[in-house]
XYZ file of C-alpha atoms in Angstrom:
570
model
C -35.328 -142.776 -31.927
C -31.675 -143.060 -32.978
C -30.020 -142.968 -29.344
C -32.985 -145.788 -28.203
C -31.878 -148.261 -31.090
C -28.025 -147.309 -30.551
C -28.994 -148.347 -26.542
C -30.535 -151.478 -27.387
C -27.980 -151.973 -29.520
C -26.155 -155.468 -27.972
C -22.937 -154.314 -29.934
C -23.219 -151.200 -28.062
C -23.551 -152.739 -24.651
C -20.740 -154.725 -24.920
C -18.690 -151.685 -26.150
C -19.506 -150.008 -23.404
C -17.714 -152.577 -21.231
C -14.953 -153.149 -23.005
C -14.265 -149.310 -23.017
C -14.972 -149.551 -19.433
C -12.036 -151.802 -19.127
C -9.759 -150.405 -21.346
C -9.793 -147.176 -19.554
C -9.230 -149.502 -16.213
C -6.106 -149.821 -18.051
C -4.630 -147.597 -19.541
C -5.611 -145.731 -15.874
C -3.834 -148.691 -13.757
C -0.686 -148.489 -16.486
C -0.613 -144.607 -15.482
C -0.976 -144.483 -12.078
C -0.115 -147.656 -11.343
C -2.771 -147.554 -8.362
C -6.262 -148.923 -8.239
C -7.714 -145.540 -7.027
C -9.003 -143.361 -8.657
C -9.426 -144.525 -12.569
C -10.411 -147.850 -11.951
C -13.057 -146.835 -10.001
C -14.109 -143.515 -11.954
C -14.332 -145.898 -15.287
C -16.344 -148.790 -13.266
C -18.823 -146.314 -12.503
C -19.247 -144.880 -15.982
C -19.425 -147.893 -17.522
C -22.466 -149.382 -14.662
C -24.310 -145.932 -15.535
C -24.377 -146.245 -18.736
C -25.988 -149.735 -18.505
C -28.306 -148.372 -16.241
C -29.170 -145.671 -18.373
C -29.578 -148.566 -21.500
C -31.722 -150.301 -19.307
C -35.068 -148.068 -20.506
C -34.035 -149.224 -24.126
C -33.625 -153.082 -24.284
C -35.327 -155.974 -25.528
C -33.043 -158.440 -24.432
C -31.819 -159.478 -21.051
C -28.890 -161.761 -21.567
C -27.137 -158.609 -24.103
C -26.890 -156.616 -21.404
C -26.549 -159.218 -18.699
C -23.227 -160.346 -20.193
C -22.229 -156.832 -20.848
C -22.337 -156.068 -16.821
C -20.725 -159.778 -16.296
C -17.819 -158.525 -18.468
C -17.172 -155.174 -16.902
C -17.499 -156.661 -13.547
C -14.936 -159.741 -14.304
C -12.422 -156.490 -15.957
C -12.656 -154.848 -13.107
C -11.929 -157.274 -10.244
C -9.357 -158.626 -12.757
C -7.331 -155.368 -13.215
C -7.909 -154.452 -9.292
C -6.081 -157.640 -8.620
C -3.238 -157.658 -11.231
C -2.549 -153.808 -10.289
C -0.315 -154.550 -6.845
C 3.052 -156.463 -6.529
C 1.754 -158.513 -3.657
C -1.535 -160.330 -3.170
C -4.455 -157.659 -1.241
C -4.380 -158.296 2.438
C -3.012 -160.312 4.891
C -5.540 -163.272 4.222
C -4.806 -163.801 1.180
C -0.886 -163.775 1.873
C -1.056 -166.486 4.576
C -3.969 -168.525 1.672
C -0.588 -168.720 -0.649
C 1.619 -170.185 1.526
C -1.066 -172.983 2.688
C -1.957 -173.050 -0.591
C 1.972 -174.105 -1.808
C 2.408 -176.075 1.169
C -0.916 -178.322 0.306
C 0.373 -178.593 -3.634
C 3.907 -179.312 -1.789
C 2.904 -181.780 0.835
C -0.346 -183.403 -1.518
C -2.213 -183.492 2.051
C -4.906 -181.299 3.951
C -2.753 -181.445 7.095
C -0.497 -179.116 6.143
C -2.805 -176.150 6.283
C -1.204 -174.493 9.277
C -5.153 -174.249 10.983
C -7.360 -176.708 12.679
C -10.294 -175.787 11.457
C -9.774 -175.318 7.740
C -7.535 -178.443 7.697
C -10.740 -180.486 8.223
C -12.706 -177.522 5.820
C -10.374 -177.093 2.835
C -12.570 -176.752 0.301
C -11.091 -172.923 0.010
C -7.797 -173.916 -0.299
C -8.316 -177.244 -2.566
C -9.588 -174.937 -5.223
C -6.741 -172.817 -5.220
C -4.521 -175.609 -5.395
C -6.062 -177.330 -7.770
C -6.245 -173.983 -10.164
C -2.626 -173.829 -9.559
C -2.197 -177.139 -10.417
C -4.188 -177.563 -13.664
C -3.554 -174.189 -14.945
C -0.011 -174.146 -14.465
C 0.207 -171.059 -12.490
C 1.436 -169.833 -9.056
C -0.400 -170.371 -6.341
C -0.386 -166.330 -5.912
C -2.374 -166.520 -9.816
C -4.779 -169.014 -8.692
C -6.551 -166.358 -6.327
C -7.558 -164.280 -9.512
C -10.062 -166.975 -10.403
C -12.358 -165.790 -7.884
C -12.224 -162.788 -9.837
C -13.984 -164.727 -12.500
C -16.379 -166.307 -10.675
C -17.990 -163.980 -8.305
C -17.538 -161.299 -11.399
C -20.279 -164.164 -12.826
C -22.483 -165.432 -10.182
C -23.043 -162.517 -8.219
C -24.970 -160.351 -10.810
C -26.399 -163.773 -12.016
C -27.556 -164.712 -8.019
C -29.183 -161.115 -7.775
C -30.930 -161.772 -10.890
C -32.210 -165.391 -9.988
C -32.913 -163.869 -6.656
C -35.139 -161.396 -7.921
C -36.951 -163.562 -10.028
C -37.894 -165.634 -6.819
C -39.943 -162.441 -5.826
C -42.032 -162.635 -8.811
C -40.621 -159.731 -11.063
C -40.514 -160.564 -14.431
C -39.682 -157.400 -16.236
C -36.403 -156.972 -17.890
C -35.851 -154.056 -17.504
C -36.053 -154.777 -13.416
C -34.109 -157.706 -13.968
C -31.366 -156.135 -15.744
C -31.347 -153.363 -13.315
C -30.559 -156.611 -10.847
C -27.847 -158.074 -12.544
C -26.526 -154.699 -12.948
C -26.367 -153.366 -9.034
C -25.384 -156.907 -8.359
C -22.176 -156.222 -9.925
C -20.927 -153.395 -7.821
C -22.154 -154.130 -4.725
C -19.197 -153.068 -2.393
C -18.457 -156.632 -0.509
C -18.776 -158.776 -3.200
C -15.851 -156.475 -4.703
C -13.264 -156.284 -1.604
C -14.010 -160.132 -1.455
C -13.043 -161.190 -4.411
C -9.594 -158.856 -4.767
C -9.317 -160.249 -0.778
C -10.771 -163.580 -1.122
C -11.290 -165.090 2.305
C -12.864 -169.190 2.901
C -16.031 -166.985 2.925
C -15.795 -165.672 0.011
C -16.067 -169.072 -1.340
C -18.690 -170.429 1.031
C -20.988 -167.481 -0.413
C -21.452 -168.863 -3.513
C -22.992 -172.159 -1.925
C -25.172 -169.813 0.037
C -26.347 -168.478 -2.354
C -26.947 -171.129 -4.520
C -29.029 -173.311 -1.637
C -31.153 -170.134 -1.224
C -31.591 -170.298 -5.250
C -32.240 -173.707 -4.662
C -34.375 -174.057 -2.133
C -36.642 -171.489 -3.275
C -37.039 -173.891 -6.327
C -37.714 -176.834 -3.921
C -40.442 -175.056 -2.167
C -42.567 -174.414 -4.923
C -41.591 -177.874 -6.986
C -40.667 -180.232 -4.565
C -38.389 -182.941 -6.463
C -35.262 -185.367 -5.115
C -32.911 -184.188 -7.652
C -33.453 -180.247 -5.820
C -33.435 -182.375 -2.326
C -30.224 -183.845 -3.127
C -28.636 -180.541 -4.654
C -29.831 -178.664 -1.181
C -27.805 -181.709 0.459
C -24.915 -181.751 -1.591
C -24.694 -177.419 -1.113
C -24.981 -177.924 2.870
C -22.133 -180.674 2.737
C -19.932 -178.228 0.277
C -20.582 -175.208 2.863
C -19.597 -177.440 6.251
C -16.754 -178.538 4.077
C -15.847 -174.575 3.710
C -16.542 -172.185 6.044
C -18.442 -172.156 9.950
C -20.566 -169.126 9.920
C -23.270 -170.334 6.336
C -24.795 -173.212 8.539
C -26.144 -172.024 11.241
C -27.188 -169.019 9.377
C -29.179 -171.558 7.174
C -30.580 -172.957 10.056
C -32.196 -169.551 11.399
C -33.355 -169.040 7.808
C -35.425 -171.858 8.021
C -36.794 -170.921 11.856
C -37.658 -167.220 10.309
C -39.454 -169.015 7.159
C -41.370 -170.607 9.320
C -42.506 -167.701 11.394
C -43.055 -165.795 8.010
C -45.549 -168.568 7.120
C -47.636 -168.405 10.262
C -47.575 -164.879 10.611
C -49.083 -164.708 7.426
C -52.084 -167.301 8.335
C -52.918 -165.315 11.509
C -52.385 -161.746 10.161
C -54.645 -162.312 6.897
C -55.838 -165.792 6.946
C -53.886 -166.189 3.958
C -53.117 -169.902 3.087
C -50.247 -170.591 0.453
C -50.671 -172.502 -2.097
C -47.503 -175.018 -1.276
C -47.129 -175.205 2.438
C -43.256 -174.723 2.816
C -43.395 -176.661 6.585
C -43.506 -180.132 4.509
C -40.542 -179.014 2.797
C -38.538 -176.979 4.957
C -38.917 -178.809 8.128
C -37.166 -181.825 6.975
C -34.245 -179.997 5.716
C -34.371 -178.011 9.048
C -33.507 -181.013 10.967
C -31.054 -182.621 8.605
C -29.077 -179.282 8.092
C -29.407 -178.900 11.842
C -27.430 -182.171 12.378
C -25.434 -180.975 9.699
C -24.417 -178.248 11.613
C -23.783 -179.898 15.068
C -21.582 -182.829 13.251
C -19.469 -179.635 11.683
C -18.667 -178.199 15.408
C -18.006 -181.655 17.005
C -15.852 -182.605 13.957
C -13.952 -179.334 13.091
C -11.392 -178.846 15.510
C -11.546 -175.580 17.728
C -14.559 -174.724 16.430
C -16.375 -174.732 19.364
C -13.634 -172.739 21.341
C -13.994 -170.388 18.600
C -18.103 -169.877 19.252
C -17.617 -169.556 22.543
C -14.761 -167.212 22.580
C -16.973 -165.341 20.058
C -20.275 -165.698 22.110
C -18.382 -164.087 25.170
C -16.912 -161.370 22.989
C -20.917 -160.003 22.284
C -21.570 -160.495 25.953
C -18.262 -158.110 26.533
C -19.783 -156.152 23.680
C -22.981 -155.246 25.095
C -21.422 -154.614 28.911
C -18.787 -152.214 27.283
C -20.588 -150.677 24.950
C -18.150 -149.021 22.069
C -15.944 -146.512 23.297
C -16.020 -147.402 26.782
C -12.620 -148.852 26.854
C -9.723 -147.139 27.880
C -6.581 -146.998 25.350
C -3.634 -145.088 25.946
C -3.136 -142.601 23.299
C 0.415 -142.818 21.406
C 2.454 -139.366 21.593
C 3.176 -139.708 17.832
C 0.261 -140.121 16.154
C -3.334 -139.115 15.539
C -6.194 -141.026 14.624
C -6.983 -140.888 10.732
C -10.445 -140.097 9.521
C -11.539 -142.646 6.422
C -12.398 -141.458 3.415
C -12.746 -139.070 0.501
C -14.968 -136.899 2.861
C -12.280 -136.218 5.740
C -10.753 -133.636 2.541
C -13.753 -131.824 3.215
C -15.253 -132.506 6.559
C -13.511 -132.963 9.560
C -16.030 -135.136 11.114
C -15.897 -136.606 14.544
C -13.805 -139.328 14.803
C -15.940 -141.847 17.368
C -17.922 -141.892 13.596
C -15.299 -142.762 11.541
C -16.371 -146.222 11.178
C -20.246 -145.264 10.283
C -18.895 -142.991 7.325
C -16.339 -145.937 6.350
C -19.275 -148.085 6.183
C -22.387 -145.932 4.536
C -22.010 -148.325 2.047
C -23.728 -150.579 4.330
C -25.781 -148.244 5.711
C -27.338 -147.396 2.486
C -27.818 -150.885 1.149
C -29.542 -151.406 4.219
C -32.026 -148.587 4.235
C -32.997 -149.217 0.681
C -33.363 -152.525 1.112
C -35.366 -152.385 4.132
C -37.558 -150.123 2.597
C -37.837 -152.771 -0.409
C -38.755 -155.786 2.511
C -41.326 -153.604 3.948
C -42.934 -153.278 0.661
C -42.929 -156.639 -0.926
C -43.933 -158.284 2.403
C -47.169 -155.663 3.184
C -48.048 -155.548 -1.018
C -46.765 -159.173 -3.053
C -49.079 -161.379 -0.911
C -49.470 -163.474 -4.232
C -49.791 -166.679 -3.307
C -48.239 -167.749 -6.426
C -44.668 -166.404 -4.760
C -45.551 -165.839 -1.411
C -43.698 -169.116 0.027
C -40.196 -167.891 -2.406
C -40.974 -164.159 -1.168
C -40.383 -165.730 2.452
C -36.785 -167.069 1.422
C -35.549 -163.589 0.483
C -37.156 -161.843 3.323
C -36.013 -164.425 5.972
C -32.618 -164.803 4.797
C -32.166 -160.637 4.447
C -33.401 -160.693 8.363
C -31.041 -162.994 9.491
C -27.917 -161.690 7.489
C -29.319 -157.836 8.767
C -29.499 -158.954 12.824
C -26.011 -160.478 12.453
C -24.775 -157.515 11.065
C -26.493 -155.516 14.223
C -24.853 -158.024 16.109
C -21.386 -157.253 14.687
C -21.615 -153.686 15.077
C -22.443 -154.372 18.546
C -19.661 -156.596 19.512
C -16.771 -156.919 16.042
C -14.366 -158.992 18.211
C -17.642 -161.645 18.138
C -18.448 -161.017 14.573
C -17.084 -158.620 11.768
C -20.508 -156.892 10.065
C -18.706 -156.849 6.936
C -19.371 -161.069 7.067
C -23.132 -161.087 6.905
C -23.001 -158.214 4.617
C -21.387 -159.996 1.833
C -23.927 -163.397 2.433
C -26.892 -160.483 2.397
C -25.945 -158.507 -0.745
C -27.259 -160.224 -3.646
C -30.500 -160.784 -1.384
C -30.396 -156.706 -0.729
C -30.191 -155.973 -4.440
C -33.355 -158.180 -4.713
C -35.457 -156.332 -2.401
C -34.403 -152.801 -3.943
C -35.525 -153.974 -7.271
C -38.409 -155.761 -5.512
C -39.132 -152.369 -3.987
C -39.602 -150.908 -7.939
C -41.490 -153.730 -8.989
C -43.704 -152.871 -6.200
C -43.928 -148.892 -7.162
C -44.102 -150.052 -10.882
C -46.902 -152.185 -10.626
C -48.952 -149.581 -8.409
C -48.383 -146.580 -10.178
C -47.939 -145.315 -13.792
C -44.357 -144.463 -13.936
C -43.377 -143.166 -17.621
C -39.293 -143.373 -18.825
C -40.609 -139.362 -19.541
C -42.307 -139.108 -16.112
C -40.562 -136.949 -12.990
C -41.189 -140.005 -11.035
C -38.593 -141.565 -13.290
C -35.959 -138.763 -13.485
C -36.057 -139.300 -9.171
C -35.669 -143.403 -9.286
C -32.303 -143.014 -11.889
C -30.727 -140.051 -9.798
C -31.270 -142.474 -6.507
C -29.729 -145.614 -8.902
C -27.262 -143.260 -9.349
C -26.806 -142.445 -5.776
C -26.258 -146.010 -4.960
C -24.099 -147.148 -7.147
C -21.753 -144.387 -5.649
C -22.547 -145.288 -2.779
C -21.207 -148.654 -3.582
C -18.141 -148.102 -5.854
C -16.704 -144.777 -4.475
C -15.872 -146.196 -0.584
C -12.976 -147.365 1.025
C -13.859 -151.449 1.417
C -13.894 -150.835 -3.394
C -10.616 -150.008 -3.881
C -7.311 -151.184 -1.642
C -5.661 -148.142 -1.647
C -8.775 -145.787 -1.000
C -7.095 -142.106 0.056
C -7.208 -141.912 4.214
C -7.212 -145.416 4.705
C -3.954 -147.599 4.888
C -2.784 -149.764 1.473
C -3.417 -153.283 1.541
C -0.745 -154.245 -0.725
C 2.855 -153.407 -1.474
C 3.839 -151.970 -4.459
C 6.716 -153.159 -6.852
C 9.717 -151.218 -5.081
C 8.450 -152.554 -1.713
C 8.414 -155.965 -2.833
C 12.327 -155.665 -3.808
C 13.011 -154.546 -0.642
C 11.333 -157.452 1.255
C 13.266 -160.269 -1.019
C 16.522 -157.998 -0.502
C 16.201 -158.467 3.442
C 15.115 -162.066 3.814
C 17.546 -163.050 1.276
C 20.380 -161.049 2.677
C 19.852 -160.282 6.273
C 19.624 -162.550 9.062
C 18.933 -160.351 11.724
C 15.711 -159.281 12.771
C 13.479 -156.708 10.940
C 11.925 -154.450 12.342
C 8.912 -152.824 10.210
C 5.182 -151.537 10.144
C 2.570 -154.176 10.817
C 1.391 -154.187 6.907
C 4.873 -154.882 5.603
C 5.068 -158.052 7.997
C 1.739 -159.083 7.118
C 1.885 -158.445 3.418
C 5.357 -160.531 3.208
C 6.510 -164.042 4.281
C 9.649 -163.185 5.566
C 10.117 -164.786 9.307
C 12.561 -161.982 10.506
C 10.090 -159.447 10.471
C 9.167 -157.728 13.263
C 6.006 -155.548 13.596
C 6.313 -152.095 15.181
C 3.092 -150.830 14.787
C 0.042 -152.658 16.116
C -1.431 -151.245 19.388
C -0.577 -147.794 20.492
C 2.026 -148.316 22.849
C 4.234 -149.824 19.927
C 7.406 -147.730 18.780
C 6.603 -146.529 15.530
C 3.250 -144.812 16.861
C 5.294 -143.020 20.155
C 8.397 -141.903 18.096
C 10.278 -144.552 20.091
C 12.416 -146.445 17.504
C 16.175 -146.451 19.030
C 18.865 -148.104 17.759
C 19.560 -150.467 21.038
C 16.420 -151.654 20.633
C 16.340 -152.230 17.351
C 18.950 -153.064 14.996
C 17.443 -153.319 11.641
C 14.651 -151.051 10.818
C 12.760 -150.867 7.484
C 10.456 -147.810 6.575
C 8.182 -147.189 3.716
C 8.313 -143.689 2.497
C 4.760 -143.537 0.417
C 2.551 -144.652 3.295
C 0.037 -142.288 4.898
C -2.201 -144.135 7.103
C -1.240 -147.227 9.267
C -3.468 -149.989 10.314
C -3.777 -150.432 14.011
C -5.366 -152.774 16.486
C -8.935 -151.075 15.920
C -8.047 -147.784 14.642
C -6.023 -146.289 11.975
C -3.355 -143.907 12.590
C -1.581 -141.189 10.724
C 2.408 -140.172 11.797
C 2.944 -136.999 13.287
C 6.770 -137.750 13.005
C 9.087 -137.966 9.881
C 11.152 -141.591 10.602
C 13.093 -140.313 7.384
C 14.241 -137.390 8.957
C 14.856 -139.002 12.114
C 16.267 -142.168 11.572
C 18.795 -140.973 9.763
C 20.919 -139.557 12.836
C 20.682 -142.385 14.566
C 21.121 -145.063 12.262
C 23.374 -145.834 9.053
C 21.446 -146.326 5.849
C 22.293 -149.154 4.151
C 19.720 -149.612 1.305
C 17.203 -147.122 -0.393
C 15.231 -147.656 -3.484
C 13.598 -144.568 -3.196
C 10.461 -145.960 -1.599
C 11.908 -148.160 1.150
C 15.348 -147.719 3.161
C 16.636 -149.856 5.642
C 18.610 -148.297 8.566
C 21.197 -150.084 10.705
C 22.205 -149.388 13.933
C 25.943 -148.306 14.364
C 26.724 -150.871 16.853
C-alpha cells in the first residue's frame, strides 16, 4: 500500500524526472558523449513512469513528469557536441544568420524554402528575441516537440475513444521516446517543423468532424496555409488522408450497413477540394518544386526496375562495409540487412501498431467515434504506404519522413490496441496477462531509445557532430590556411569552411582506397577518434591507419591530439 501511494505520489513523478536528467548530466559531463548514459537514464526514467502508471489518479502529474524528462533529454543531447547534429542543421545556421543579416527571405540559399521559410523565420526570430546565436535558436525545438509530441499522442488517442488514464498516460508516455521524434528534434529539418501543423490539423479536424464550427474551419485553413508555407511533402499527404477517409466511410456502409452518426463527406469534402488547390498553388508557386516531384517520381520508377542491390558499385580496396549497431558486437549479421536492423525501430512500431489498426477498426465500430477512428486509421495508412514506398525507392523518398508524420498516430493505435484488449477481457494489475503487456512496453521502449537514429554517436555508426578538439582544428585552418583542405565528408559537412575538400563520399574516393598522396593533395586533415564513415549509401569502416601512413609522406604541422593536419613537402 506504501509503494502504490509513493507511485501516485505527483512529487514522486516529477522526482523521477528530474533524477532522470540529472544523471543525463552528470553522464554527458563524464563522458562527454551522448551514448551510452543519456540513453541508459532516459530509459529508466520512461520505465519507471510506466511502471507508476498502475498507481495514478491524475493524468496531468504524470503527463508533465514525461514532458519534463523528454524536454531534459533532447536538451542535454543537443548541448552535449561542439557543433550543431548533422549537416542540415549546419547549412539551417548559416541561412538562418544570413536571413537575420540580410532582414529578407531571399537570402536563403534555396528556391524552394525561400518562398517556404516558415522553418527558418522561427529560428531567426528566436535568435533575434532571445538574444542568442542562431546555432542556440535550434534548441527550441527541443522544447517544443519535447511538449507536443507526448501531448499529440495523447489528444490522438483520445480521438479513438479511450478515456482511461491510465491508457492515456501510457500515450503521453511512449509518445515521448518515440525514436524520430528524438533524432528530429537534436537534427531539426523544415519537417520537423511542418509536423507539428500535421499534427495539429489531424487534432483538428477530428474535432471538426464530429462538431462542425467556422472557428475549427478556419483553424484547419490557417494549419494548411502554415504547412504550404513550410515544408512540400504534409499537403499532399493531407490530401490522400482525406481520399482514404472517405473510403473508410463507405467501406463501413457496405461491409455492416453501419451509418455514422455525423457523415464526415459534408465536412471533409469541402476541405478536400480547398486543400487540394492548396496544394497545386504550393507546386506552381514554389520554385523547383515540381522538378523536385518529378525527379523524385522517376527515382521510385528506377526503384522498382532495380530493385535494391541490383546496382553495381565498385568496392574500395581500403575499406569494408560497417554493420550498424549494438548487435554487430555480437552478431555478425549479413550486411545486405544492415539497414533492416538499423531500422527495427520502425519495424516494430509498425507491427504493433498494425496490430492496434486491425483491432480498433474490426472491434470500436461505435458510432459515437467511428468518423474520428477513421482520421487515425487513414492518416497511419497513408504515412505506412509512403514509408513502403521509401524503402522501395530512398532516392524518391527517405522512410524515415513519413515515419516521423506517423508516430504520434502509431502510439495511438498501440494504446488503442489495449483499450481494445482492456475492454474485452478482465485484465488485473496482479493478472499474468498484465506481467506480458509491461514486459512488451518494456520491449518497445527499447526498441525505441536503444537504436542508432536516438543517439548521434550510436557505436558502429558514424558521429554526426564534432567534438570540442575538432572544432579548434576547423577555425585553426579556415582562419590560417588558404589552401585547400582536404578531409572526410563529415568534417566538410559539419563545418562552414569553403576550403574544404571531401575525400570520402563514394567508394572510388581516396580516403576509402588508401590513395591520399601528397601531389594530389596538399593539405590533408584527419580525425583520429572516428570509426565509421558515412558514405554515399553505405557506411564504411578503414582498413588502413592514415596516422601511420601519412606521416611518411607528409610533414605534420598541427596536432591536438584528436586532429592533425599534414602538409605535403613540396
Amino acid at each position: 500500500m506504501n509503494s502504490e501511494k509513493v507511485l501516485s505520489d505527483p512529487r514522486f513523478l516529477v522526482s523521477v524526472a528530474l533524477l532522470g536528467i540529472t544523471g543525463m548530466v552528470l553522464s554527458s559531463h563524464q563522458t562527454g558523449q551522448i551514448y551510452p548514459g543519456l540513453l541508459i537514464f532516459f530509459f529508466l526514467g520512461a520505465v519507471t513512469l510506466i511502471i507508476a502508471t498502475n498507481y495514478i489518479k491524475d493524468l496531468y502529474s504524470i503527463l508533465g513528469s514525461a514532458i519534463l524528462l523528454s524536454v531534459g533529454f533532447r536538451l542535454v543531447s543537443m548541448e552535449i557536441p561542439a557543433s550543431a547534429i548533422g549537416d542540415d542543421p549546419n547549412s539551417n545556421i548559416i541561412w538562418i544568420e544570413d536571413l537575420i543579416e540580410a532582414g529578407t527571405t531571399e537570402a536563403i540559399s534555396s528556391g524552394f524554402y525561400a518562398d517556404a521559410p516558415l522553418h527558418y523565420l522561427l529560428g531567426a526570430i528566436a535568435s533575434i528575441l532571445l538574444g542568442i546565436e542562431p546555432s542556440e535558436s535550434l534548441k527550441i525545438y527541443a522544447i517544443i516537440i519535447g511538449i507536443i509530441a507526448p501531448l499529440v499522442a495523447v489528444l490522438m488517442t483520445r480521438l479513438i475513444g479511450v478515456e482511461n488514464i491510465r491508457l492515456l498516460a501510457l500515450a503521453g508516455i511512449l509518445g515521448v521516446v518515440t525514436t524520430e521524434a528524438v533524432r528530429r528534434t537534436y537534427w531539426p529539418i523544415a519537417q520537423t517543423h511542418a509536423s507539428i501543423f500535421w499534427w495539429l490539423f489531424l487534432l483538428v479536424l477530428g474535432w471538426h468532424i464530429r462538431s462542425a464550427t467556422k472557428r475549427f474551419y478556419a483553424l484547419l485553413i490557417l494549419l494548411v496555409i502554415s504547412i504550404a508555407f513550410t515544408h512540400k511533402l504534409p499537403l499532399p499527404i493531407i490530401v490522400a488522408v482525406g481520399g482514404i477517409l472517405l473510403i473508410l466511410h463507405y467501406t463501413d456502409r457496405l461491409a455492416w450497413n453501419q451509418v455514422d452518426q455525423v457523415n464526415p463527406v459534408n465536412q471533409v469534402f469541402g476541405i478536400l477540394i480547398l486543400i487540394s488547390a492548396i496544394t497545386v498553388a504550393q507546386w506552381l508557386y514554389a520554385r523547383l518544386l515540381l522538378d523536385q516531384i518529378v525527379l523524385r517520381v522517376n527515382e521510385f520508377v528506377i526503384g522498382l526496375t532495380e530493385p535494391s542491390g541490383t546496382t553495381t558499385t565498385v568496392e574500395p580496396t581500403a575499406a569494408v562495409p560497417a554493420r550498424p549497431g549494438l548487435l554487430a558486437e555480437l552478431y555478425q549479421y549479413p550486411i545486405e540487412y544492415a539497414l533492416y536492423f538499423e531500422r527495427i525501430h520502425a519495424i516494430i512500431l509498425l507491427l504493433a501498431s498494425g496490430a492496434g489498426w486491425a483491432a480498433i477498426y474490426l472491434f470500436e465500430r461505435d458510432t459515437k467515434h467511428r468518423s474520428k477512428i477513421h482520421i487515425i486509421l487513414s492518416s497511419a495508412s497513408i504515412c505506412v504506404i509512403l514509408i513502403a514506398f521509401g524503402q522501395v525507392a530512398v532516392g524518391a523518398m527517405n522512410p524515415t519522413r513519413p515515419l516521423l508524420l506517423g508516430e504520434p498516430i502509431f502510439i495511438a493505435l498501440i494504446v488503442g490496441l489495449l483499450h481494445v484488449v482492456y475492454s474485452r477481457y478482465e485484465v488485473d494489475t496482479a493478472h499474468s496477462y498484465s506481467h506480458i503487456i509491461f514486459a512488451l512496453l518494456v520491449l518497445l521502449v527499447v526498441s525505441q531509445v536503444f537504436v542508432a537514429s536516438a543517439a548521434a554517436d550510436y557505436p558502429n555508426t558514424p558521429r554526426y557532430y564534432l567534438d570540442e578538439p575538432e572544432v579548434q582544428s576547423a577555425e585553426t585552418m579556415c582562419t590560417y590556411n588558404e589552401e585547400e583542405v582536404y578531409v572526410d565528408q563529415e568534417y566538410a559537412a559539419f563545418t562552414s569552411c569553403g576550403n574544404f575538400e571531401r575525400t570520402s563520399r563514394t567508394t572510388e574516393d581516396p580516403l576509402y582506397n588508401a590513395e591520399i598522396e601528397p601531389t594530389e593533395h596538399g593539405v590533408v586533415v584527419y580525425r583520429h577518434n572516428v570509426d565509421v564513415y558515412l558514405g554515399l549509401e553505405d557506411r564504411w569502416r578503414l582498413t588502413w591507419e592514415p596516422s601511420n601512413e601519412l606521416p611518411q609522406e607528409y610533414h605534420t604541422v598541427y596536432d591536438n591530439g584528436a586532429v592533425s593536419t599534414y602538409h605535403s613537402p613540396s
